[in-house]
Tab-separated table of N, CA, C and O in Angstrom:
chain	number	residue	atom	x	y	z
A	927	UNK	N	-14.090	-68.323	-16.605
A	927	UNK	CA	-13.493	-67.590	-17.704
A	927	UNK	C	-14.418	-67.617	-18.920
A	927	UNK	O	-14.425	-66.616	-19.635
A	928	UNK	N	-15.217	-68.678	-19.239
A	928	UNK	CA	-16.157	-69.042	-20.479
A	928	UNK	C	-16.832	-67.955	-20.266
A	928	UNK	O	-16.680	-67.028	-21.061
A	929	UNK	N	-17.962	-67.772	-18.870
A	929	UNK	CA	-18.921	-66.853	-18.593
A	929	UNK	C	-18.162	-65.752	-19.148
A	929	UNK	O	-18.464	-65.521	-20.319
A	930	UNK	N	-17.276	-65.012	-18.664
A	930	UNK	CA	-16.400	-63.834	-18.868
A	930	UNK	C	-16.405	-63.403	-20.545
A	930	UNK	O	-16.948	-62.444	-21.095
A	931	UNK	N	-15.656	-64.402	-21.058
A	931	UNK	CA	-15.619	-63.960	-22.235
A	931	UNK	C	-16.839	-64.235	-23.448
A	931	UNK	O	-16.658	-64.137	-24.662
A	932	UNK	N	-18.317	-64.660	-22.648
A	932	UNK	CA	-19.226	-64.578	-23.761
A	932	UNK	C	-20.186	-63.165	-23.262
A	932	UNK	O	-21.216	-62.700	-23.751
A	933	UNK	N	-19.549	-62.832	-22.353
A	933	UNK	CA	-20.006	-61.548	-22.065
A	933	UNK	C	-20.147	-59.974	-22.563
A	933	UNK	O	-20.901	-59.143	-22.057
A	934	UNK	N	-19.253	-59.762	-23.662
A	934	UNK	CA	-19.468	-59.004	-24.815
A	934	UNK	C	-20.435	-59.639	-25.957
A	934	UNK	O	-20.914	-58.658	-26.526
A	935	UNK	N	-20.818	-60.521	-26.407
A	935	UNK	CA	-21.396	-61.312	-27.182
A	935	UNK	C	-23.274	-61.226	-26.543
A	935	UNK	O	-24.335	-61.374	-27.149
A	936	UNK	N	-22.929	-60.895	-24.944
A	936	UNK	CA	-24.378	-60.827	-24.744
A	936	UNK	C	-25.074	-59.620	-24.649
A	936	UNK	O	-26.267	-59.399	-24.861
A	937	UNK	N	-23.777	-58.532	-24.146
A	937	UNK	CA	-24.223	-56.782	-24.193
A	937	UNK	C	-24.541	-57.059	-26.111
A	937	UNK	O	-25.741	-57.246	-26.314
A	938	UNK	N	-24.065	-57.081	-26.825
A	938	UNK	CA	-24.761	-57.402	-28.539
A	938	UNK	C	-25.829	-58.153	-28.055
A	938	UNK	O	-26.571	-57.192	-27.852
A	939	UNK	N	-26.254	-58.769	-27.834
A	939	UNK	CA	-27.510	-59.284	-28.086
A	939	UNK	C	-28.740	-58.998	-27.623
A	939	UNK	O	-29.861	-59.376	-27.963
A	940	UNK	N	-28.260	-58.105	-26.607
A	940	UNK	CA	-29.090	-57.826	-25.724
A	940	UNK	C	-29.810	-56.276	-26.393
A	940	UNK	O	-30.994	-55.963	-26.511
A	941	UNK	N	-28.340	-55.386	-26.809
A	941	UNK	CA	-28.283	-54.123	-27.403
A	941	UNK	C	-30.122	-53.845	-28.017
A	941	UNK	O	-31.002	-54.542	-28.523
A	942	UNK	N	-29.991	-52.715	-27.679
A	942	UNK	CA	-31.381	-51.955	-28.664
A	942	UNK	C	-30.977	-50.639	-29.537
A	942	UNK	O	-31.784	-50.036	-30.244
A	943	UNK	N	-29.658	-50.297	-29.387
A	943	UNK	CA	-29.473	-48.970	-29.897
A	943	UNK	C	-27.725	-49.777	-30.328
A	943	UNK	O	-27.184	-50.605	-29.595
A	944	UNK	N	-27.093	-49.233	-31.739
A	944	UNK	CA	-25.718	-49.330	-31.866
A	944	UNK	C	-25.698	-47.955	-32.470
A	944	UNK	O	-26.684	-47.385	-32.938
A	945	UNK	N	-23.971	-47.285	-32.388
A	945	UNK	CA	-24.157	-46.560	-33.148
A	945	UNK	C	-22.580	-46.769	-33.874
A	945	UNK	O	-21.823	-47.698	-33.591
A	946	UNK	N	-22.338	-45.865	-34.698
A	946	UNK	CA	-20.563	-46.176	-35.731
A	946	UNK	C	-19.603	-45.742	-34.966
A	946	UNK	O	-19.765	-44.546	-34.725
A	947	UNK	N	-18.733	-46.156	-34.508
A	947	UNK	CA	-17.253	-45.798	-34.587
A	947	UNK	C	-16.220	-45.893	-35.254
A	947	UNK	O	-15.979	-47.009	-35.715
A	948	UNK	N	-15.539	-45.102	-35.455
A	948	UNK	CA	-13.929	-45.167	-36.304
A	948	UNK	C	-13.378	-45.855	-35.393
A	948	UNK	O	-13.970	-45.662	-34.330
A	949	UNK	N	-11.928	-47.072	-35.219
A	949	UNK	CA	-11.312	-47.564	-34.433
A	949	UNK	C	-10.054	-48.045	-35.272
A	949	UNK	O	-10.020	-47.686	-36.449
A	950	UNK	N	-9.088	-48.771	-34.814
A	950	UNK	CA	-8.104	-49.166	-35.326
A	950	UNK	C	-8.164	-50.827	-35.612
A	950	UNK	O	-8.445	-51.683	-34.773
A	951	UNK	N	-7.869	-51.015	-36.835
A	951	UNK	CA	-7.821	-52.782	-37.071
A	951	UNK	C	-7.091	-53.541	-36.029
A	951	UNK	O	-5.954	-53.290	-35.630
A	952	UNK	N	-7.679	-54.265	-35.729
A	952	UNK	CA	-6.768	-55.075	-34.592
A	952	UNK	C	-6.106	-56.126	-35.073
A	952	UNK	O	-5.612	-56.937	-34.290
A	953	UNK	N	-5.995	-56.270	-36.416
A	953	UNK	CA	-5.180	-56.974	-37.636
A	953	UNK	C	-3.412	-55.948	-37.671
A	953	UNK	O	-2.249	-56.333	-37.787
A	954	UNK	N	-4.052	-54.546	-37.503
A	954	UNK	CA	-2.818	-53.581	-38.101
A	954	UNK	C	-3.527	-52.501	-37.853
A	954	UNK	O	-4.414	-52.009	-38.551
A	955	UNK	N	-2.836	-51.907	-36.164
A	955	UNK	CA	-3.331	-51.023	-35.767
A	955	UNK	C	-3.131	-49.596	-36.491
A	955	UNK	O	-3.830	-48.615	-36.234
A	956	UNK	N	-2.033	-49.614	-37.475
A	956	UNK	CA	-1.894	-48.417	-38.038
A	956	UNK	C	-2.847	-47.995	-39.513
A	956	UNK	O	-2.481	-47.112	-40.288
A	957	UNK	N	-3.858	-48.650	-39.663
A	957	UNK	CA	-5.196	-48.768	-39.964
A	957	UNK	C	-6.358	-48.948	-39.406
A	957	UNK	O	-6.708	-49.931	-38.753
A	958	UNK	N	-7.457	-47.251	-39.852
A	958	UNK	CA	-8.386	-47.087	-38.893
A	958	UNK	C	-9.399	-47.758	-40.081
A	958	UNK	O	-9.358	-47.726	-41.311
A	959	UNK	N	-10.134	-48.252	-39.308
A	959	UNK	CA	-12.080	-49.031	-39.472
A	959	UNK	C	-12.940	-48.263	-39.381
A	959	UNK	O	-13.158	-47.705	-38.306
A	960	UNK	N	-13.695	-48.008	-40.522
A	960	UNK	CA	-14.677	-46.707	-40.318
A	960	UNK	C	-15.864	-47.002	-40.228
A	960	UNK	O	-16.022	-47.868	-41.089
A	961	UNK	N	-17.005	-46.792	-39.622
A	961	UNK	CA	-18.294	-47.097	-39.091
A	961	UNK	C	-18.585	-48.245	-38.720
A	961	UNK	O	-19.735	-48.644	-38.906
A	962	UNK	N	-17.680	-49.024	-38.137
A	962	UNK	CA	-18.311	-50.132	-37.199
A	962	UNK	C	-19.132	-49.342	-36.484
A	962	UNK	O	-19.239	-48.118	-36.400
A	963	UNK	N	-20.091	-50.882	-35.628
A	963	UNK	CA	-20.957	-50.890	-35.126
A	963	UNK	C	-21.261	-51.226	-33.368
A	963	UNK	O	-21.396	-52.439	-33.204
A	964	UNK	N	-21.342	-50.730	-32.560
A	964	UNK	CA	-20.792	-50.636	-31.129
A	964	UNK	C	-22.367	-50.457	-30.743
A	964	UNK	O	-23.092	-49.733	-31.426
A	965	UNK	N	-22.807	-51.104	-29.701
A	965	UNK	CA	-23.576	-51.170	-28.780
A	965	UNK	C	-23.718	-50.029	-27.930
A	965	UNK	O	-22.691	-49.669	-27.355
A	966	UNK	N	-24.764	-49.383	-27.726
A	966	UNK	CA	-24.212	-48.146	-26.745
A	966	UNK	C	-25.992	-47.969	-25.779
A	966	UNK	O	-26.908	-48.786	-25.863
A	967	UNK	N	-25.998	-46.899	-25.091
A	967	UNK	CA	-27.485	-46.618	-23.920
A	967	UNK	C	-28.254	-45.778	-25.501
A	967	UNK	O	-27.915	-45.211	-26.540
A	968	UNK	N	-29.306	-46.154	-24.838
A	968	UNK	CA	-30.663	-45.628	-25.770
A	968	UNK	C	-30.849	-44.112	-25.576
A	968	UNK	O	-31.631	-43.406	-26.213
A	969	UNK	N	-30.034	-43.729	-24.622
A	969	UNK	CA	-29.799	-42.426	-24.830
A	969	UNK	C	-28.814	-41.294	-25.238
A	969	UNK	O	-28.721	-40.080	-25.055
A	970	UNK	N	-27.988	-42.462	-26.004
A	970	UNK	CA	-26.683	-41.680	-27.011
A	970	UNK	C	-27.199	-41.388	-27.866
A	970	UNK	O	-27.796	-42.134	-28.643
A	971	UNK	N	-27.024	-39.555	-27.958
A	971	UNK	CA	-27.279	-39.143	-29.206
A	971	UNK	C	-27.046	-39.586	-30.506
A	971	UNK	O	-27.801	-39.280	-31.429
A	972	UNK	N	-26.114	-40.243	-30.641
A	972	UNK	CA	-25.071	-40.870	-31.761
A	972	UNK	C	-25.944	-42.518	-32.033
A	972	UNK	O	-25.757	-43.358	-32.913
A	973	UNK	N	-26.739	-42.503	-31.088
A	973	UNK	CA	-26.758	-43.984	-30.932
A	973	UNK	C	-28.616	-44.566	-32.192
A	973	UNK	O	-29.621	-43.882	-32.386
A	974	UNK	N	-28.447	-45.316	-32.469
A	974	UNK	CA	-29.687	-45.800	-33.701
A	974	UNK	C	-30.045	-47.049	-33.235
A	974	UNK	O	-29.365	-48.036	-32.955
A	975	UNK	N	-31.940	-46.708	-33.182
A	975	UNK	CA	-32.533	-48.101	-32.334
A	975	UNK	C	-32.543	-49.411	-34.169
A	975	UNK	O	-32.867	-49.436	-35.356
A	976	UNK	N	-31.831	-50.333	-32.897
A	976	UNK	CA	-32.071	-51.342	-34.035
A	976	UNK	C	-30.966	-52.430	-33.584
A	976	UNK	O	-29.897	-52.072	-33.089
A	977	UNK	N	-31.289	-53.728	-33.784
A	977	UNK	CA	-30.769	-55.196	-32.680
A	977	UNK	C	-30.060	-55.656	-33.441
A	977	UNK	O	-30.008	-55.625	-34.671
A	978	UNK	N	-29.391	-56.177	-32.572
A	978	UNK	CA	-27.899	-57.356	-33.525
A	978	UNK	C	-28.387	-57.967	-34.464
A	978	UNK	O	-27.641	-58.572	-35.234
A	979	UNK	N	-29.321	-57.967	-34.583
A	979	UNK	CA	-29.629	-59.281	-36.719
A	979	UNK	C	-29.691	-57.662	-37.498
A	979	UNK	O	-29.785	-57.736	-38.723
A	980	UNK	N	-29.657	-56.542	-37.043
A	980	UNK	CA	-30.342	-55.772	-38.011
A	980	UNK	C	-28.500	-55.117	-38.526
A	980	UNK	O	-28.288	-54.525	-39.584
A	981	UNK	N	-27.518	-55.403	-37.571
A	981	UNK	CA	-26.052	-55.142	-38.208
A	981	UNK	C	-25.663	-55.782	-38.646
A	981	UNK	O	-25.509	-56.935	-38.243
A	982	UNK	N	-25.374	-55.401	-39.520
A	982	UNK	CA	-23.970	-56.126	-41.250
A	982	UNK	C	-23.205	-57.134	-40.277
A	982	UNK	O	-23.025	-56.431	-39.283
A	983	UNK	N	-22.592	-58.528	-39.972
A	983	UNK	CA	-21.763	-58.306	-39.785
A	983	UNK	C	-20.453	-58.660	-39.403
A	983	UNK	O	-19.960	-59.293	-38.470
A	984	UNK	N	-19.849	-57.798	-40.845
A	984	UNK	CA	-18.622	-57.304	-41.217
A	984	UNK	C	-18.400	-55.814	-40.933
A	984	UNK	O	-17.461	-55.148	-41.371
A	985	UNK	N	-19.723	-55.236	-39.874
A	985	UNK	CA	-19.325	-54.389	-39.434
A	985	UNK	C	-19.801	-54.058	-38.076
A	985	UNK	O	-20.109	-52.980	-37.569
A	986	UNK	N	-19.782	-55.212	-37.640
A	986	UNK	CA	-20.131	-55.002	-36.041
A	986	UNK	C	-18.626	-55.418	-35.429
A	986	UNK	O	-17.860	-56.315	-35.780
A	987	UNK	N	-18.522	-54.517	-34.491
A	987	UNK	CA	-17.360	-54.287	-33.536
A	987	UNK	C	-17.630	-54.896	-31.982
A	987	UNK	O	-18.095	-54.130	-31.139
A	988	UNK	N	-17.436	-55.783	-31.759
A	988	UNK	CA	-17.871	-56.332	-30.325
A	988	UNK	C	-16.956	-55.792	-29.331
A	988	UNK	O	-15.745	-55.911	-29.516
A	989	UNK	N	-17.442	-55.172	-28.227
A	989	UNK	CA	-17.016	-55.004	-27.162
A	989	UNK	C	-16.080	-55.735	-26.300
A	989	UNK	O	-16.368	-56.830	-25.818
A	990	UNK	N	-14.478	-54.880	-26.017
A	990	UNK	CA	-13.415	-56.449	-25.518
A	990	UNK	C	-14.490	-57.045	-24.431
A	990	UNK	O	-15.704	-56.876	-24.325
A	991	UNK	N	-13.634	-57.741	-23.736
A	991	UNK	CA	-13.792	-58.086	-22.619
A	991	UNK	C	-13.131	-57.375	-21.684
A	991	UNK	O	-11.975	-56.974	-21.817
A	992	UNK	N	-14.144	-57.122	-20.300
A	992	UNK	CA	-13.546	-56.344	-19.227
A	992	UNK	C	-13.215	-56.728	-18.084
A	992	UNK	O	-13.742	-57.838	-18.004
A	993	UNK	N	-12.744	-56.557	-17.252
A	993	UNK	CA	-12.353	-56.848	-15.560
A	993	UNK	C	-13.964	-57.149	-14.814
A	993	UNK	O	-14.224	-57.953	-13.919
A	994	UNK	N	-14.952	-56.143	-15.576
A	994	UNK	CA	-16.529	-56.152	-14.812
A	994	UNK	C	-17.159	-57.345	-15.213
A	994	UNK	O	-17.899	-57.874	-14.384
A	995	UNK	N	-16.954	-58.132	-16.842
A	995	UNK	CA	-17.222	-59.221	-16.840
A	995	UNK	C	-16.870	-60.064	-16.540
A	995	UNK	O	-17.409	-61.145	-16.781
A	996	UNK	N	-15.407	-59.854	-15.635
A	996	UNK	CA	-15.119	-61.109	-14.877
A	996	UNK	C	-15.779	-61.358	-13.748
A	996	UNK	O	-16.181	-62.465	-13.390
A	997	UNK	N	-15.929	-60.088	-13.033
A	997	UNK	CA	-16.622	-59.952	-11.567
A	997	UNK	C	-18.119	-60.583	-12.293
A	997	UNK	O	-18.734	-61.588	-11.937
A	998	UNK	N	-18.331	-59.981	-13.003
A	998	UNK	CA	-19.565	-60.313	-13.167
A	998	UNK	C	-19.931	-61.782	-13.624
A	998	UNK	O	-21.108	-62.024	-13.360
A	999	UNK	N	-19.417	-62.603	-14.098
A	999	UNK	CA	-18.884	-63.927	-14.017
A	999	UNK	C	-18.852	-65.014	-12.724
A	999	UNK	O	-19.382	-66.110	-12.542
A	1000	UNK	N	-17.986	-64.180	-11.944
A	1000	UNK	CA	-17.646	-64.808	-11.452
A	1000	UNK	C	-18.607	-64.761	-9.814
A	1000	UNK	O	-18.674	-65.755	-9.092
A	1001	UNK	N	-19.253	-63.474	-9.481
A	1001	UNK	CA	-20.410	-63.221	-8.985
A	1001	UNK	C	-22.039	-64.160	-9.219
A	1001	UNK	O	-22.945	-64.405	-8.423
A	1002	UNK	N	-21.874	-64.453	-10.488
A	1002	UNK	CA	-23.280	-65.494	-11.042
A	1002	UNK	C	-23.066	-66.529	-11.194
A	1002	UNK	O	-24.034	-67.192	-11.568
A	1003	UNK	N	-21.740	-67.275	-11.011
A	1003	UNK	CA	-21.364	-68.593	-10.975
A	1003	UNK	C	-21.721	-69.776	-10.339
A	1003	UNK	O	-21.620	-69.406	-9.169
A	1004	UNK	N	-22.109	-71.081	-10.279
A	1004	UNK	CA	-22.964	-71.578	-9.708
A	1004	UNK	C	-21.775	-72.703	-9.142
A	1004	UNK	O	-20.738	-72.977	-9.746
A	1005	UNK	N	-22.125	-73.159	-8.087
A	1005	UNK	CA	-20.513	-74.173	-7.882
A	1005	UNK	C	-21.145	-75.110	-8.637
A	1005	UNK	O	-22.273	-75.110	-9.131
A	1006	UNK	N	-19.874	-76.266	-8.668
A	1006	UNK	CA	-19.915	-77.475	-9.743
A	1006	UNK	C	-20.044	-78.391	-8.806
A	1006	UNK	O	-19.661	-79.492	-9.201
A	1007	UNK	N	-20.590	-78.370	-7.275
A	1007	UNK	CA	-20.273	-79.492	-6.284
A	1007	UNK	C	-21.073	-78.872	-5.205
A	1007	UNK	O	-20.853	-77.731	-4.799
A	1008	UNK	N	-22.133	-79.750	-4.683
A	1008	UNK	CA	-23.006	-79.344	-3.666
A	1008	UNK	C	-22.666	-79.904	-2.390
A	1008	UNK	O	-22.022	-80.934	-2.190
A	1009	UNK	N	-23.333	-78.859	-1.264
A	1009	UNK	CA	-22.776	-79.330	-0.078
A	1009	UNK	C	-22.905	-80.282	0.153
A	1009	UNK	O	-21.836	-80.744	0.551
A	1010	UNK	N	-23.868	-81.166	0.154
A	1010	UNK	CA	-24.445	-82.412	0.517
A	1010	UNK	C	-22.817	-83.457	-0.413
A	1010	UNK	O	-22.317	-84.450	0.114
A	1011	UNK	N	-22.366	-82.912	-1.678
A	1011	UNK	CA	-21.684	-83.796	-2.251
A	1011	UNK	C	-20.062	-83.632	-1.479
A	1011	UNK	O	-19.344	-84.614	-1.670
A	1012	UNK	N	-19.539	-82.679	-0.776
A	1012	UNK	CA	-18.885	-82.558	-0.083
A	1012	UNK	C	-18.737	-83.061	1.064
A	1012	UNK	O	-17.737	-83.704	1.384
A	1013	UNK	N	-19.855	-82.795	1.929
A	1013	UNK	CA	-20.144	-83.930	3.197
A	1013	UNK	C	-19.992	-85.332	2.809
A	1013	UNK	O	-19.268	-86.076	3.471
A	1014	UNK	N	-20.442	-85.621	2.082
A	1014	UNK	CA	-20.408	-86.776	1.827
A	1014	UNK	C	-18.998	-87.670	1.514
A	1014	UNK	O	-18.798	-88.860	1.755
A	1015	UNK	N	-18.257	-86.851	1.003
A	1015	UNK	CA	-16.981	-86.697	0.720
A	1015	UNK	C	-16.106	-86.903	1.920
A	1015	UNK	O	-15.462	-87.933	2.125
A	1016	UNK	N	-16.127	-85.905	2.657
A	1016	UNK	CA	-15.787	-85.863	4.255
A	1016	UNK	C	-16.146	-87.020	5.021
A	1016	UNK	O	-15.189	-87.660	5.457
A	1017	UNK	N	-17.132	-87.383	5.252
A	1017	UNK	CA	-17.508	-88.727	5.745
A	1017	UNK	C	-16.811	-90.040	5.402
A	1017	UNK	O	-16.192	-90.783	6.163
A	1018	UNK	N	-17.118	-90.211	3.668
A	1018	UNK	CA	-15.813	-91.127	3.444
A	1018	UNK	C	-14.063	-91.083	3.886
A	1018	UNK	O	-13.108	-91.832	4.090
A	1019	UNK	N	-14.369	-89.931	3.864
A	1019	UNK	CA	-12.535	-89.611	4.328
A	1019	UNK	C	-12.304	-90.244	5.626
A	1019	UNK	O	-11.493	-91.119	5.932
A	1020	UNK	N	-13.130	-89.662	6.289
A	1020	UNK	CA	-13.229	-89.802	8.249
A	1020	UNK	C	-13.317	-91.290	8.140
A	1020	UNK	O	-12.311	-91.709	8.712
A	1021	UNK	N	-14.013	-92.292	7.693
A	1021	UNK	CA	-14.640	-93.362	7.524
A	1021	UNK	C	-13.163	-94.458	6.976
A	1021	UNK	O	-12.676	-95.378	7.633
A	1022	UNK	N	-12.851	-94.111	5.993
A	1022	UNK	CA	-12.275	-94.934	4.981
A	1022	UNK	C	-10.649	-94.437	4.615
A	1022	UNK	O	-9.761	-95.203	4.243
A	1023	UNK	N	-10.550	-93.376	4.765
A	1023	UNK	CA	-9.031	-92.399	4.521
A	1023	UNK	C	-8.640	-91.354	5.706
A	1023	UNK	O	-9.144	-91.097	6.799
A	1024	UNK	N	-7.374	-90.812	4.903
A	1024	UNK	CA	-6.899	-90.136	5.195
A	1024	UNK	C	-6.436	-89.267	4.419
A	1024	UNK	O	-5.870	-89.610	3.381
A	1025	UNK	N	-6.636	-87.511	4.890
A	1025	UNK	CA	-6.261	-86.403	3.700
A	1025	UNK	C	-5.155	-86.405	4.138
A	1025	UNK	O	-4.864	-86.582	5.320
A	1026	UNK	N	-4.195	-86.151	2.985
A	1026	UNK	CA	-2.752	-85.692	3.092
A	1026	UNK	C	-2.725	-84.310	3.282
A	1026	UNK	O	-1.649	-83.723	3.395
């Protein structure tokens, strides 16, 4: 879940082009935000080369989090426990216990 959600934080950092959007405060959606700053392809017309230190910001708009950064998360994830530490595991069991 950590991976997941620093995953908007890295499309910004990564960004070479942002350009403005109008959007709604997510304080009080019935107030719109005018020219934030959104990450977008180097080939949006709309879009202006220039990297996350070069936006205000109090007016950079980070990208939610999506379902793709979970996959994508959860696709690059590294286990926390190697086979060798599992076998090993197993052996004591066979050896010394019993799994319930």
């Amino acid at each position: 879940v950590r991976n997941a959600l620093m995953e908007p934080i890295r499309t910004c950092r990564v960004a070479t082009h942002f350009k403005r959007v109008d959007c709604p405060d997510p304080a009080n959606p019935s107030v719109m935000l005018r020219g934030k700053y959104v990450p977008c392809s180097p080939g949006d017309p709309q879009g202006t080369e220039m990297t996350l230190m070069q936006v205000p910001p109090a007016d950079l708009l980070c990208p939610p989090v999506s379902m793709d950064d979970f996959l994508k998360a959860v696709r690059t994830a590294r286990p926390s426990v190697s086979a060798k530490d599992i076998e090993l595991h197993d052996r004591f069991t066979e050896e010394f216990g019993q799994e319930s």
